[in-house]
Amino acid sequence: MSWRERLEDPVDEESIHRIWRGIETRRALRPSLRWQWPALGLAAAIGVLTLVLWPGEQPGPLTPNPEPATAHITGALTFDDGSRITPVEGASVQVLENSGEAWRGIVSEGLTQFEITPNGPRRWTVEAGIARVEVVGTAFAVERRPNSVRISVDRGRVRVVSRFLSEGSTYLDAGQSVEVIEPAEAPSQPADDVAPPSEETPRVRPRSAPSFSDRLEDADDARADGDNGRAERILLEALAAAPEHPQRGLAWFTVGRVRLATHNFRGASSAFDRALRENVPAALREEATIRKTEALYRAGDIDAATRSVADHAARFPDSPRGAEIEAFAADE
């Protein structure tokens, strides 16, 4: 069976959970070409055919100025396409994905201004805890507070997604704004004034902030429910909140698995690469290398995939899975 026919990962869930437990105990108008032959003439038609048959180089990651590229934006930053991110009031932005197809980041508490160049090739997504902003080309601001997020649009249009919005999402045009508020839990009553639990007076249990492992378990639950989008958001927020956590490698590995399942192949290759760079457990290092190679081939990045094949051969020279990884190239 070729990799095109296989959607399931060979690493079973029990193995992943076993590794988790071991660590715990050790410490994704399309432009149409409408040729007007009489007006354009044969020369123009040949020109169009040339563009179709010989496409330009696909865009790569955005390059920020000043260099070097950073995964954590704390000051005004302008990218090579003219887009600009400006954190103020002590805010910052953690970059989670930066490719030719997508840019994604998480804003911290405070105010962050975005100016996104219109009609670019990338999908821009800004995560703000209880809300997500999906962008094409616009200027807007995100003000994140502990229990609320305000999005204000100066130019263009955005889509705001949140489970705390009445219909789950809303669109904002220039001059519009929305504030998403997370309802506060009911305050606890004094001990001698607590009514017995009933259907009319449910008891509210105080909750502490979820740990890194709690969030990963929540992500596993979301994946089990078939909600890969929610699982990815949980994982990315956990990673943004814990820049030094020892389980980051395993969390990035799981992000890669989610993105493979949703056919976000470029994002998957980036996640598996992060997993390898952030010390994914030894038992998953070869699997992460193989899945990264698969994602690169499925994304069409043959040069990078070829380098990944060589990397696998160097890291695991005696691996019986060498034929499996080389089969990705054969299927192409």
mmCIF file of C-alpha atoms in Angstrom:
data_model
loop_
_atom_site.group_PDB
_atom_site.id
_atom_site.type_symbol
_atom_site.label_atom_id
_atom_site.label_comp_id
_atom_site.label_asym_id
_atom_site.label_seq_id
_atom_site.Cartn_x
_atom_site.Cartn_y
_atom_site.Cartn_z
ATOM 1 C CA MET A 1 0.000 0.000 0.000
ATOM 2 C CA SER A 2 1.490 3.384 -1.021
ATOM 3 C CA TRP A 3 1.651 6.404 1.261
ATOM 4 C CA ARG A 4 -1.112 8.012 -0.840
ATOM 5 C CA GLU A 5 -3.500 5.279 0.326
ATOM 6 C CA ARG A 6 -2.413 5.326 3.945
ATOM 7 C CA LEU A 7 -3.826 7.955 6.261
ATOM 8 C CA GLU A 8 -3.283 6.232 9.589
ATOM 9 C CA ASP A 9 -0.004 6.680 11.434
ATOM 10 C CA PRO A 10 1.875 3.476 12.228
ATOM 11 C CA VAL A 11 2.484 4.670 15.780
ATOM 12 C CA ASP A 12 -0.490 3.521 17.824
ATOM 13 C CA GLU A 13 -2.090 5.745 20.431
ATOM 14 C CA GLU A 14 -1.152 3.441 23.294
ATOM 15 C CA SER A 15 2.528 3.869 22.400
ATOM 16 C CA ILE A 16 2.151 7.655 22.518
ATOM 17 C CA HIS A 17 0.401 7.529 25.875
ATOM 18 C CA ARG A 18 3.023 5.141 27.211
ATOM 19 C CA ILE A 19 5.766 7.590 26.249
ATOM 20 C CA TRP A 20 3.815 10.431 27.882
ATOM 21 C CA ARG A 21 3.529 8.442 31.065
ATOM 22 C CA GLY A 22 7.206 7.559 30.988
ATOM 23 C CA ILE A 23 8.216 11.199 30.743
ATOM 24 C CA GLU A 24 5.820 12.173 33.535
ATOM 25 C CA THR A 25 7.238 9.628 35.832
ATOM 26 C CA ARG A 26 10.819 10.674 35.116
ATOM 27 C CA ARG A 27 10.629 14.012 36.431
ATOM 28 C CA ALA A 28 -4.437 23.528 5.449
ATOM 29 C CA LEU A 29 -12.315 33.747 -7.191
ATOM 30 C CA ARG A 30 -9.467 30.813 -7.452
ATOM 31 C CA PRO A 31 -8.127 32.833 -10.387
ATOM 32 C CA SER A 32 -9.498 31.479 -13.623
ATOM 33 C CA LEU A 33 -7.907 32.172 -17.004
ATOM 34 C CA ARG A 34 -10.565 33.486 -19.367
ATOM 35 C CA TRP A 35 -8.771 33.942 -22.631
ATOM 36 C CA GLN A 36 -10.282 36.481 -24.988
ATOM 37 C CA TRP A 37 -8.732 35.177 -28.165
ATOM 38 C CA PRO A 38 -9.923 37.882 -30.624
ATOM 39 C CA ALA A 39 -8.696 40.683 -28.364
ATOM 40 C CA LEU A 40 -5.479 39.155 -27.181
ATOM 41 C CA GLY A 41 -4.301 37.520 -30.369
ATOM 42 C CA LEU A 42 -2.005 34.584 -30.809
ATOM 43 C CA ALA A 43 1.009 36.230 -29.173
ATOM 44 C CA ALA A 44 -0.864 36.878 -25.933
ATOM 45 C CA ALA A 45 -2.189 33.313 -25.913
ATOM 46 C CA ILE A 46 1.337 31.995 -26.193
ATOM 47 C CA GLY A 47 2.331 34.222 -23.303
ATOM 48 C CA VAL A 48 -0.435 32.851 -21.104
ATOM 49 C CA LEU A 49 0.510 29.282 -21.992
ATOM 50 C CA THR A 50 4.086 30.050 -21.069
ATOM 51 C CA LEU A 51 3.027 31.253 -17.618
ATOM 52 C CA VAL A 52 0.935 28.140 -17.050
ATOM 53 C CA LEU A 53 3.573 25.700 -18.201
ATOM 54 C CA TRP A 54 6.433 27.512 -16.505
ATOM 55 C CA PRO A 55 5.143 28.755 -13.153
ATOM 56 C CA GLY A 56 7.238 31.148 -11.139
ATOM 57 C CA GLU A 57 8.992 30.109 -7.987
ATOM 58 C CA GLN A 58 6.603 29.397 -5.159
ATOM 59 C CA PRO A 59 6.792 31.848 -2.238
ATOM 60 C CA GLY A 60 8.765 30.790 0.761
ATOM 61 C CA PRO A 61 8.645 31.883 4.400
ATOM 62 C CA LEU A 62 8.300 35.582 5.097
ATOM 63 C CA THR A 63 11.594 37.277 5.833
ATOM 64 C CA PRO A 64 11.450 39.838 8.627
ATOM 65 C CA ASN A 65 13.496 43.004 8.776
ATOM 66 C CA PRO A 66 15.601 43.356 10.787
ATOM 67 C CA GLU A 67 17.178 39.969 10.663
ATOM 68 C CA PRO A 68 17.516 37.397 12.000
ATOM 69 C CA ALA A 69 14.149 35.683 11.767
ATOM 70 C CA THR A 70 12.598 35.304 15.176
ATOM 71 C CA ALA A 71 9.985 32.972 16.581
ATOM 72 C CA HIS A 72 9.101 35.511 19.291
ATOM 73 C CA ILE A 73 8.175 39.061 18.221
ATOM 74 C CA THR A 74 8.461 41.696 20.935
ATOM 75 C CA GLY A 75 8.872 44.859 18.835
ATOM 76 C CA ALA A 76 7.667 46.315 15.525
ATOM 77 C CA LEU A 77 8.590 43.990 12.674
ATOM 78 C CA THR A 78 8.125 44.460 8.916
ATOM 79 C CA PHE A 79 8.231 41.491 6.543
ATOM 80 C CA ASP A 80 9.517 41.370 2.985
ATOM 81 C CA ASP A 81 5.949 41.481 1.567
ATOM 82 C CA GLY A 82 5.242 44.733 3.422
ATOM 83 C CA SER A 83 3.173 43.161 6.190
ATOM 84 C CA ARG A 84 3.869 44.589 9.632
ATOM 85 C CA ILE A 85 3.296 43.404 13.209
ATOM 86 C CA THR A 86 3.546 45.866 16.087
ATOM 87 C CA PRO A 87 3.166 44.596 19.674
ATOM 88 C CA VAL A 88 2.576 47.419 22.186
ATOM 89 C CA GLU A 89 1.835 47.680 25.894
ATOM 90 C CA GLY A 90 4.304 44.894 26.583
ATOM 91 C CA ALA A 91 2.580 42.422 24.247
ATOM 92 C CA SER A 92 4.430 39.857 22.160
ATOM 93 C CA VAL A 93 3.699 37.358 19.394
ATOM 94 C CA GLN A 94 4.936 33.785 19.193
ATOM 95 C CA VAL A 95 5.300 32.627 15.580
ATOM 96 C CA LEU A 96 4.008 29.077 15.160
ATOM 97 C CA GLU A 97 4.086 28.744 11.362
ATOM 98 C CA ASN A 98 5.740 30.800 8.616
ATOM 99 C CA SER A 99 5.621 29.227 5.170
ATOM 100 C CA GLY A 100 4.669 30.129 1.600
ATOM 101 C CA GLU A 101 1.104 29.025 2.338
ATOM 102 C CA ALA A 102 0.405 30.217 5.858
ATOM 103 C CA TRP A 103 1.477 32.427 8.731
ATOM 104 C CA ARG A 104 0.197 31.646 12.220
ATOM 105 C CA GLY A 105 0.994 33.134 15.585
ATOM 106 C CA ILE A 106 -0.282 33.560 19.127
ATOM 107 C CA VAL A 107 -0.572 36.976 20.759
ATOM 108 C CA SER A 108 0.124 37.420 24.439
ATOM 109 C CA GLU A 109 -1.869 39.708 26.719
ATOM 110 C CA GLY A 110 -1.710 43.354 25.654
ATOM 111 C CA LEU A 111 -2.312 45.145 22.352
ATOM 112 C CA THR A 112 -0.883 43.997 19.024
ATOM 113 C CA GLN A 113 -1.453 45.782 15.708
ATOM 114 C CA PHE A 114 -1.365 43.945 12.363
ATOM 115 C CA GLU A 115 -1.054 45.393 8.857
ATOM 116 C CA ILE A 116 -1.311 42.518 6.377
ATOM 117 C CA THR A 117 -0.557 43.185 2.717
ATOM 118 C CA PRO A 118 -3.686 42.336 0.645
ATOM 119 C CA ASN A 119 -3.848 39.636 -2.037
ATOM 120 C CA GLY A 120 -0.828 37.743 -0.730
ATOM 121 C CA PRO A 121 -0.474 33.971 -1.128
ATOM 122 C CA ARG A 122 -0.594 33.150 2.578
ATOM 123 C CA ARG A 123 -3.400 32.537 5.031
ATOM 124 C CA TRP A 124 -2.834 34.626 8.160
ATOM 125 C CA THR A 125 -4.208 33.302 11.443
ATOM 126 C CA VAL A 126 -3.872 35.035 14.796
ATOM 127 C CA GLU A 127 -4.623 32.973 17.906
ATOM 128 C CA ALA A 128 -5.719 34.906 20.988
ATOM 129 C CA GLY A 129 -6.801 32.299 23.501
ATOM 130 C CA ILE A 130 -10.603 32.363 23.491
ATOM 131 C CA ALA A 131 -10.748 33.793 19.947
ATOM 132 C CA ARG A 132 -9.079 33.257 16.589
ATOM 133 C CA VAL A 133 -8.728 35.857 13.802
ATOM 134 C CA GLU A 134 -8.530 34.681 10.174
ATOM 135 C CA VAL A 135 -7.107 37.228 7.754
ATOM 136 C CA VAL A 136 -6.550 37.742 4.011
ATOM 137 C CA GLY A 137 -5.292 41.328 3.787
ATOM 138 C CA THR A 138 -6.222 44.017 6.256
ATOM 139 C CA ALA A 139 -5.202 46.253 9.137
ATOM 140 C CA PHE A 140 -6.565 45.387 12.545
ATOM 141 C CA ALA A 141 -5.703 45.273 16.226
ATOM 142 C CA VAL A 142 -6.018 42.516 18.806
ATOM 143 C CA GLU A 143 -6.231 43.449 22.477
ATOM 144 C CA ARG A 144 -6.019 40.394 24.677
ATOM 145 C CA ARG A 145 -6.869 40.458 28.376
ATOM 146 C CA PRO A 146 -7.106 37.624 30.919
ATOM 147 C CA ASN A 147 -10.813 36.926 30.202
ATOM 148 C CA SER A 148 -11.525 38.871 27.026
ATOM 149 C CA VAL A 149 -10.270 39.685 23.538
ATOM 150 C CA ARG A 150 -11.167 42.789 21.498
ATOM 151 C CA ILE A 151 -10.620 42.818 17.714
ATOM 152 C CA SER A 152 -10.872 46.145 15.856
ATOM 153 C CA VAL A 153 -10.613 46.432 12.054
ATOM 154 C CA ASP A 154 -9.199 49.558 10.394
ATOM 155 C CA ARG A 155 -9.081 48.262 6.827
ATOM 156 C CA GLY A 156 -10.257 45.155 4.969
ATOM 157 C CA ARG A 157 -12.155 42.276 6.562
ATOM 158 C CA VAL A 158 -11.476 39.533 9.090
ATOM 159 C CA ARG A 159 -13.318 36.522 10.440
ATOM 160 C CA VAL A 160 -13.383 36.054 14.201
ATOM 161 C CA VAL A 161 -13.975 32.536 15.505
ATOM 162 C CA SER A 162 -14.821 31.734 19.134
ATOM 163 C CA ARG A 163 -17.058 29.368 21.033
ATOM 164 C CA PHE A 164 -18.145 32.385 23.071
ATOM 165 C CA LEU A 165 -19.748 34.080 20.039
ATOM 166 C CA SER A 166 -23.476 33.389 19.608
ATOM 167 C CA GLU A 167 -23.020 31.756 16.176
ATOM 168 C CA GLY A 168 -19.472 30.571 16.658
ATOM 169 C CA SER A 169 -17.961 33.177 14.320
ATOM 170 C CA THR A 170 -18.537 36.647 12.876
ATOM 171 C CA TYR A 171 -17.093 38.839 10.126
ATOM 172 C CA LEU A 172 -15.791 42.347 10.792
ATOM 173 C CA ASP A 173 -15.345 45.060 8.162
ATOM 174 C CA ALA A 174 -13.456 48.346 8.345
ATOM 175 C CA GLY A 175 -14.581 50.425 11.321
ATOM 176 C CA GLN A 176 -16.140 47.472 13.171
ATOM 177 C CA SER A 177 -14.997 45.698 16.316
ATOM 178 C CA VAL A 178 -16.088 42.903 18.608
ATOM 179 C CA GLU A 179 -15.213 41.954 22.151
ATOM 180 C CA VAL A 180 -15.211 38.260 23.034
ATOM 181 C CA ILE A 181 -15.689 37.664 26.756
ATOM 182 C CA GLU A 182 -15.234 34.414 28.614
ATOM 183 C CA PRO A 183 -18.001 34.098 31.225
ATOM 184 C CA ALA A 184 -16.704 34.174 34.780
ATOM 185 C CA GLU A 185 -17.383 31.220 37.038
ATOM 186 C CA ALA A 186 -19.931 31.744 39.781
ATOM 187 C CA PRO A 187 -18.202 32.794 43.039
ATOM 188 C CA SER A 188 -18.069 30.191 45.753
ATOM 189 C CA GLN A 189 -20.292 30.703 48.798
ATOM 190 C CA PRO A 190 -19.208 30.610 52.450
ATOM 191 C CA ALA A 191 -19.148 27.114 53.892
ATOM 192 C CA ASP A 192 -22.198 27.621 56.152
ATOM 193 C CA ASP A 193 -24.214 29.162 53.320
ATOM 194 C CA VAL A 194 -23.698 26.464 50.703
ATOM 195 C CA ALA A 195 -26.915 24.908 49.439
ATOM 196 C CA PRO A 196 -26.871 21.164 48.722
ATOM 197 C CA PRO A 197 -26.278 20.395 45.055
ATOM 198 C CA SER A 198 -29.431 20.065 42.978
ATOM 199 C CA GLU A 199 -30.602 20.565 39.416
ATOM 200 C CA GLU A 200 -31.646 24.124 40.330
ATOM 201 C CA THR A 201 -28.446 25.048 42.193
ATOM 202 C CA PRO A 202 -25.466 23.251 40.655
ATOM 203 C CA ARG A 203 -22.271 23.424 42.646
ATOM 204 C CA VAL A 204 -19.356 25.153 40.931
ATOM 205 C CA ARG A 205 -16.001 23.566 41.605
ATOM 206 C CA PRO A 206 -12.995 25.846 41.517
ATOM 207 C CA ARG A 207 -10.496 24.930 38.818
ATOM 208 C CA SER A 208 -6.799 25.560 38.785
ATOM 209 C CA ALA A 209 -4.987 26.524 35.588
ATOM 210 C CA PRO A 210 -4.451 23.429 33.412
ATOM 211 C CA SER A 211 -0.931 22.048 33.326
ATOM 212 C CA PHE A 212 0.985 21.264 30.135
ATOM 213 C CA SER A 213 0.056 17.596 30.478
ATOM 214 C CA ASP A 214 -3.599 18.499 31.101
ATOM 215 C CA ARG A 215 -3.682 20.443 27.831
ATOM 216 C CA LEU A 216 -2.127 17.561 25.949
ATOM 217 C CA GLU A 217 -4.740 15.203 27.342
ATOM 218 C CA ASP A 218 -7.422 17.689 26.222
ATOM 219 C CA ALA A 219 -5.860 17.627 22.753
ATOM 220 C CA ASP A 220 -5.965 13.820 22.739
ATOM 221 C CA ASP A 221 -9.658 13.967 23.691
ATOM 222 C CA ALA A 222 -10.335 16.411 20.837
ATOM 223 C CA ARG A 223 -8.547 14.129 18.376
ATOM 224 C CA ALA A 224 -10.547 11.159 19.617
ATOM 225 C CA ASP A 225 -13.722 13.193 18.953
ATOM 226 C CA GLY A 226 -12.521 13.904 15.412
ATOM 227 C CA ASP A 227 -11.973 17.618 16.115
ATOM 228 C CA ASN A 228 -8.442 18.008 14.777
ATOM 229 C CA GLY A 229 -8.744 21.788 14.525
ATOM 230 C CA ARG A 230 -9.456 22.114 18.236
ATOM 231 C CA ALA A 231 -6.708 19.630 19.063
ATOM 232 C CA GLU A 232 -4.157 21.678 17.112
ATOM 233 C CA ARG A 233 -5.223 24.926 18.808
ATOM 234 C CA ILE A 234 -4.884 23.351 22.247
ATOM 235 C CA LEU A 235 -1.415 22.047 21.445
ATOM 236 C CA LEU A 236 -0.191 25.328 19.961
ATOM 237 C CA GLU A 237 -1.480 27.331 22.918
ATOM 238 C CA ALA A 238 0.204 24.912 25.303
ATOM 239 C CA LEU A 239 3.480 25.286 23.418
ATOM 240 C CA ALA A 240 3.210 29.087 23.409
ATOM 241 C CA ALA A 241 2.578 29.137 27.156
ATOM 242 C CA ALA A 242 5.479 26.828 28.034
ATOM 243 C CA PRO A 243 8.589 27.787 26.017
ATOM 244 C CA GLU A 244 10.901 25.678 28.191
ATOM 245 C CA HIS A 245 8.763 22.604 28.937
ATOM 246 C CA PRO A 246 10.645 19.294 28.506
ATOM 247 C CA GLN A 247 7.706 17.695 26.678
ATOM 248 C CA ARG A 248 7.633 20.250 23.838
ATOM 249 C CA GLY A 249 9.219 17.785 21.399
ATOM 250 C CA LEU A 250 6.441 15.282 21.927
ATOM 251 C CA ALA A 251 3.800 18.017 21.659
ATOM 252 C CA TRP A 252 5.228 19.169 18.306
ATOM 253 C CA PHE A 253 5.230 15.541 17.134
ATOM 254 C CA THR A 254 1.501 15.371 17.892
ATOM 255 C CA VAL A 255 0.923 18.661 16.037
ATOM 256 C CA GLY A 256 2.623 17.046 13.035
ATOM 257 C CA ARG A 257 0.306 14.045 13.228
ATOM 258 C CA VAL A 258 -2.754 16.306 13.368
ATOM 259 C CA ARG A 259 -1.572 18.332 10.360
ATOM 260 C CA LEU A 260 -0.872 15.194 8.344
ATOM 261 C CA ALA A 261 -4.409 13.999 9.092
ATOM 262 C CA THR A 262 -5.832 17.320 7.858
ATOM 263 C CA HIS A 263 -3.554 17.385 4.765
ATOM 264 C CA ASN A 264 -1.653 20.468 5.942
ATOM 265 C CA PHE A 265 1.542 18.931 4.629
ATOM 266 C CA ARG A 266 3.827 21.969 4.800
ATOM 267 C CA GLY A 267 2.673 22.653 8.322
ATOM 268 C CA ALA A 268 3.215 19.002 9.205
ATOM 269 C CA SER A 269 6.801 18.984 7.929
ATOM 270 C CA SER A 270 7.492 22.128 9.961
ATOM 271 C CA ALA A 271 6.005 20.555 13.109
ATOM 272 C CA PHE A 272 8.019 17.344 12.766
ATOM 273 C CA ASP A 273 11.142 19.409 12.207
ATOM 274 C CA ARG A 274 10.416 21.333 15.416
ATOM 275 C CA ALA A 275 9.870 18.024 17.224
ATOM 276 C CA LEU A 276 13.308 16.834 16.149
ATOM 277 C CA ARG A 277 14.940 20.120 17.142
ATOM 278 C CA GLU A 278 13.205 20.156 20.527
ATOM 279 C CA ASN A 279 14.278 16.701 21.614
ATOM 280 C CA VAL A 280 11.340 14.467 20.812
ATOM 281 C CA PRO A 281 11.750 11.215 22.825
ATOM 282 C CA ALA A 282 14.312 8.831 21.352
ATOM 283 C CA ALA A 283 11.623 6.226 20.649
ATOM 284 C CA LEU A 284 9.958 8.676 18.221
ATOM 285 C CA ARG A 285 12.974 10.285 16.548
ATOM 286 C CA GLU A 286 13.012 7.947 13.543
ATOM 287 C CA GLU A 287 9.236 8.133 13.202
ATOM 288 C CA ALA A 288 9.404 11.943 13.258
ATOM 289 C CA THR A 289 12.100 11.895 10.552
ATOM 290 C CA ILE A 290 10.036 9.561 8.350
ATOM 291 C CA ARG A 291 6.825 11.550 8.809
ATOM 292 C CA LYS A 292 8.692 14.794 8.043
ATOM 293 C CA THR A 293 9.944 13.241 4.790
ATOM 294 C CA GLU A 294 6.449 12.006 3.894
ATOM 295 C CA ALA A 295 4.970 15.464 4.519
ATOM 296 C CA LEU A 296 7.633 17.131 2.357
ATOM 297 C CA TYR A 297 6.956 14.765 -0.556
ATOM 298 C CA ARG A 298 3.198 15.231 -0.235
ATOM 299 C CA ALA A 299 3.681 19.007 -0.153
ATOM 300 C CA GLY A 300 5.669 18.744 -3.387
ATOM 301 C CA ASP A 301 8.928 20.016 -1.887
ATOM 302 C CA ILE A 302 11.096 17.379 -3.568
ATOM 303 C CA ASP A 303 14.450 19.021 -2.855
ATOM 304 C CA ALA A 304 13.801 19.259 0.871
ATOM 305 C CA ALA A 305 12.360 15.736 0.896
ATOM 306 C CA THR A 306 15.487 14.400 -0.791
ATOM 307 C CA ARG A 307 17.625 16.049 1.873
ATOM 308 C CA SER A 308 15.408 14.486 4.526
ATOM 309 C CA VAL A 309 15.966 11.036 2.996
ATOM 310 C CA ALA A 310 19.708 11.589 3.273
ATOM 311 C CA ASP A 311 19.280 12.813 6.849
ATOM 312 C CA HIS A 312 17.405 9.631 7.753
ATOM 313 C CA ALA A 313 20.113 7.471 6.194
ATOM 314 C CA ALA A 314 22.771 9.318 8.194
ATOM 315 C CA ARG A 315 20.875 9.161 11.483
ATOM 316 C CA PHE A 316 19.675 5.570 11.135
ATOM 317 C CA PRO A 317 22.128 3.776 8.809
ATOM 318 C CA ASP A 318 21.024 0.283 9.817
ATOM 319 C CA SER A 319 17.293 0.940 9.957
ATOM 320 C CA PRO A 320 15.048 -1.630 8.278
ATOM 321 C CA ARG A 321 12.701 1.258 7.423
ATOM 322 C CA GLY A 322 15.068 2.716 4.823
ATOM 323 C CA ALA A 323 13.045 1.139 1.999
ATOM 324 C CA GLU A 324 9.855 2.668 3.402
ATOM 325 C CA ILE A 325 11.211 6.189 3.352
ATOM 326 C CA GLU A 326 12.673 5.780 -0.153
ATOM 327 C CA ALA A 327 9.252 4.573 -1.377
ATOM 328 C CA PHE A 328 7.907 8.114 -0.949
ATOM 329 C CA ALA A 329 10.192 9.242 -3.783
ATOM 330 C CA ALA A 330 9.210 6.249 -5.922
ATOM 331 C CA ASP A 331 5.515 7.110 -5.547
ATOM 332 C CA GLU A 332 6.233 10.574 -6.858
#
